[in-house]
Amino acid sequence: MQDKGQATPLLAAYFERRDELRRFFLARTGSASEADDLLQDLYLKTADATPPAELRSPGAYLYRLAANVMLDRLRQQRRAAARDGAWREANTTVAASEAVNEEPDAEAALAARQRLERVLATVETLPPQTQRVFRMHKLEGLSHAETAARLGVSKSAVEKHMITALKRLLERRQA
């Protein structure tokens, strides 16, 4: 990361508008802690960004990045909420207006944990980029397109990495 003395025009714009950006996030989220988290995410994205060569307005580009960071966070929260809701629905029964948890017994939980450890051990044997793709898609819940965008590769490349990972997992399972 760069310091203020070596700031790119985009990073300089970030430092100049930091308070404005915090207000931008605060007005949209209503939460100071969420605004601070988004501001930190924006800094990381700004510090790593390679803006277009003919960037005329670093401020406008910065606000576009800020909006994208906020949308990414919103999508992530929606996916998590949907995933949690689906899990609750699948694992809870309502009896006499009381929720009854249908968690597996200790033996089934141990078996599932051991399967997960085997999967993760197999993933560790994959090439680094394939590991990243697998973790982002299967563990973080990102779509192929979102994974591709985050890694700066094509959607086709993500699909090929996933095929490689799934083939390796299948081979290990059959062995």
Short mmCIF file of C-alpha atoms in Angstrom, two decimals:
data_model
loop_
_atom_site.label_atom_id
_atom_site.label_comp_id
_atom_site.label_asym_id
_atom_site.label_seq_id
_atom_site.Cartn_x
_atom_site.Cartn_y
_atom_site.Cartn_z
CA MET A 1 0.00 0.00 0.00
CA GLN A 2 1.08 3.55 -0.55
CA ASP A 3 1.39 6.37 1.91
CA LYS A 4 0.05 9.90 1.45
CA GLY A 5 3.42 11.09 0.13
CA GLN A 6 3.28 8.67 -2.82
CA ALA A 7 -0.46 8.84 -3.43
CA THR A 8 -1.85 8.27 -6.90
CA PRO A 9 -4.42 10.86 -8.08
CA LEU A 10 -7.18 8.44 -7.06
CA LEU A 11 -5.72 7.85 -3.60
CA ALA A 12 -5.15 11.58 -3.18
CA ALA A 13 -8.81 12.15 -4.04
CA TYR A 14 -9.75 9.56 -1.41
CA PHE A 15 -7.79 11.38 1.30
CA GLU A 16 -9.21 14.76 0.25
CA ARG A 17 -12.80 13.48 0.29
CA ARG A 18 -12.61 10.99 3.14
CA ASP A 19 -15.04 12.90 5.38
CA GLU A 20 -17.44 13.45 2.47
CA LEU A 21 -17.29 9.75 1.61
CA ARG A 22 -18.05 8.80 5.21
CA ARG A 23 -21.13 11.06 5.10
CA PHE A 24 -22.06 9.49 1.73
CA PHE A 25 -21.99 6.01 3.29
CA LEU A 26 -23.65 7.14 6.53
CA ALA A 27 -26.55 8.74 4.66
CA ARG A 28 -27.18 5.52 2.75
CA THR A 29 -26.67 2.98 5.52
CA GLY A 30 -27.81 4.87 8.61
CA SER A 31 -25.04 3.18 10.60
CA ALA A 32 -21.76 4.79 11.63
CA SER A 33 -20.00 1.44 12.02
CA GLU A 34 -21.24 0.26 8.62
CA ALA A 35 -20.09 3.55 7.07
CA ASP A 36 -16.64 3.10 8.64
CA ASP A 37 -16.42 -0.48 7.36
CA LEU A 38 -17.38 0.64 3.85
CA LEU A 39 -14.88 3.50 4.02
CA GLN A 40 -12.15 1.03 4.91
CA ASP A 41 -13.21 -1.28 2.06
CA LEU A 42 -13.14 1.69 -0.29
CA TYR A 43 -9.63 2.62 0.85
CA LEU A 44 -8.41 -0.90 0.15
CA LYS A 45 -10.04 -0.91 -3.26
CA THR A 46 -8.66 2.57 -4.02
CA ALA A 47 -5.14 1.67 -2.91
CA ASP A 48 -5.16 -1.41 -5.16
CA ALA A 49 -7.05 0.16 -8.08
CA THR A 50 -5.52 0.84 -11.45
CA PRO A 51 -7.70 3.63 -12.78
CA PRO A 52 -8.12 4.23 -16.50
CA ALA A 53 -5.11 5.96 -18.07
CA GLU A 54 -7.17 8.98 -19.10
CA LEU A 55 -8.90 9.54 -15.76
CA ARG A 56 -10.32 13.07 -15.94
CA SER A 57 -12.19 13.19 -12.67
CA PRO A 58 -10.69 11.12 -9.84
CA GLY A 59 -13.51 12.32 -7.56
CA ALA A 60 -16.26 11.01 -9.83
CA TYR A 61 -14.39 7.74 -10.32
CA LEU A 62 -13.98 7.49 -6.54
CA TYR A 63 -17.71 7.93 -5.95
CA ARG A 64 -18.41 5.26 -8.58
CA LEU A 65 -16.08 2.91 -6.66
CA ALA A 66 -17.86 3.88 -3.42
CA ALA A 67 -21.25 3.00 -4.89
CA ASN A 68 -19.88 -0.33 -6.15
CA VAL A 69 -18.38 -1.14 -2.73
CA MET A 70 -21.74 -0.43 -1.12
CA LEU A 71 -23.61 -2.56 -3.66
CA ASP A 72 -21.16 -5.43 -3.16
CA ARG A 73 -21.77 -5.27 0.60
CA LEU A 74 -25.55 -5.19 0.09
CA ARG A 75 -25.43 -8.22 -2.22
CA GLN A 76 -23.25 -10.09 0.26
CA GLN A 77 -25.69 -9.33 3.09
CA ARG A 78 -28.68 -10.42 0.98
CA ARG A 79 -26.97 -13.70 0.06
CA ALA A 80 -26.13 -14.34 3.71
CA ALA A 81 -29.69 -13.58 4.81
CA ALA A 82 -31.15 -15.84 2.12
CA ARG A 83 -28.71 -18.61 3.01
CA ASP A 84 -29.48 -18.28 6.74
CA GLY A 85 -33.22 -18.19 6.11
CA ALA A 86 -33.05 -21.28 3.91
CA TRP A 87 -31.02 -23.09 6.54
CA ARG A 88 -33.51 -22.18 9.29
CA GLU A 89 -36.40 -23.27 7.11
CA ALA A 90 -34.74 -26.58 6.30
CA ASN A 91 -33.64 -27.30 9.87
CA THR A 92 -36.54 -26.05 11.96
CA THR A 93 -40.03 -27.39 12.44
CA VAL A 94 -42.84 -25.43 14.04
CA ALA A 95 -44.88 -27.47 16.50
CA ALA A 96 -47.58 -25.81 18.60
CA SER A 97 -46.23 -22.38 17.56
CA GLU A 98 -42.78 -23.25 18.93
CA ALA A 99 -39.71 -23.67 16.74
CA VAL A 100 -38.14 -27.11 17.11
CA ASN A 101 -34.56 -27.37 15.92
CA GLU A 102 -33.78 -30.39 13.78
CA GLU A 103 -30.01 -30.34 14.17
CA PRO A 104 -28.27 -33.61 13.47
CA ASP A 105 -27.12 -35.72 16.35
CA ALA A 106 -23.49 -35.57 17.50
CA GLU A 107 -22.46 -38.57 15.39
CA ALA A 108 -23.85 -37.05 12.17
CA ALA A 109 -22.25 -33.69 13.02
CA LEU A 110 -18.87 -35.39 13.54
CA ALA A 111 -19.19 -37.26 10.24
CA ALA A 112 -20.05 -34.01 8.43
CA ARG A 113 -17.09 -32.23 10.03
CA GLN A 114 -14.77 -35.03 8.93
CA ARG A 115 -16.13 -34.83 5.36
CA LEU A 116 -15.54 -31.09 5.36
CA GLU A 117 -11.97 -31.58 6.59
CA ARG A 118 -11.35 -34.04 3.74
CA VAL A 119 -12.79 -31.58 1.22
CA LEU A 120 -10.62 -28.75 2.56
CA ALA A 121 -7.54 -30.98 2.55
CA THR A 122 -8.23 -31.83 -1.09
CA VAL A 123 -8.72 -28.16 -1.93
CA GLU A 124 -5.29 -27.44 -0.42
CA THR A 125 -3.74 -29.69 -3.10
CA LEU A 126 -5.15 -27.54 -5.92
CA PRO A 127 -3.21 -24.75 -7.64
CA PRO A 128 -3.51 -21.42 -5.76
CA GLN A 129 -5.85 -19.73 -8.28
CA THR A 130 -8.14 -22.78 -8.33
CA GLN A 131 -8.21 -22.74 -4.52
CA ARG A 132 -9.20 -19.05 -4.54
CA VAL A 133 -11.95 -19.64 -7.09
CA PHE A 134 -13.32 -22.64 -5.17
CA ARG A 135 -13.31 -20.81 -1.83
CA MET A 136 -14.95 -17.68 -3.23
CA HIS A 137 -17.64 -19.59 -5.09
CA LYS A 138 -18.40 -22.47 -2.73
CA LEU A 139 -17.50 -21.08 0.70
CA GLU A 140 -18.22 -17.36 0.30
CA GLY A 141 -21.23 -17.96 -1.96
CA LEU A 142 -20.19 -15.70 -4.82
CA SER A 143 -21.56 -16.40 -8.29
CA HIS A 144 -19.20 -17.28 -11.13
CA ALA A 145 -19.55 -13.74 -12.51
CA GLU A 146 -18.84 -12.13 -9.13
CA THR A 147 -15.84 -14.40 -8.57
CA ALA A 148 -14.52 -13.53 -12.03
CA ALA A 149 -14.92 -9.81 -11.36
CA ARG A 150 -13.13 -10.00 -8.01
CA LEU A 151 -10.23 -11.97 -9.44
CA GLY A 152 -10.03 -10.03 -12.69
CA VAL A 153 -10.51 -13.11 -14.87
CA SER A 154 -13.20 -14.25 -17.27
CA LYS A 155 -16.30 -16.14 -16.19
CA SER A 156 -15.09 -19.00 -18.40
CA ALA A 157 -11.82 -19.15 -16.44
CA VAL A 158 -13.78 -19.39 -13.18
CA GLU A 159 -15.88 -22.23 -14.64
CA LYS A 160 -12.73 -24.08 -15.73
CA HIS A 161 -11.18 -23.71 -12.27
CA MET A 162 -14.39 -25.01 -10.69
CA ILE A 163 -14.43 -28.01 -13.04
CA THR A 164 -10.83 -28.76 -12.06
CA ALA A 165 -11.67 -28.50 -8.37
CA LEU A 166 -14.81 -30.63 -8.60
CA LYS A 167 -13.02 -33.31 -10.64
CA ARG A 168 -10.29 -33.50 -7.98
CA LEU A 169 -12.88 -33.76 -5.21
CA LEU A 170 -14.70 -36.52 -7.09
CA GLU A 171 -11.45 -38.42 -7.65
CA ARG A 172 -10.60 -38.22 -3.94
CA ARG A 173 -14.08 -39.34 -2.98
CA GLN A 174 -13.94 -42.37 -5.26
CA ALA A 175 -10.44 -43.32 -4.08
#
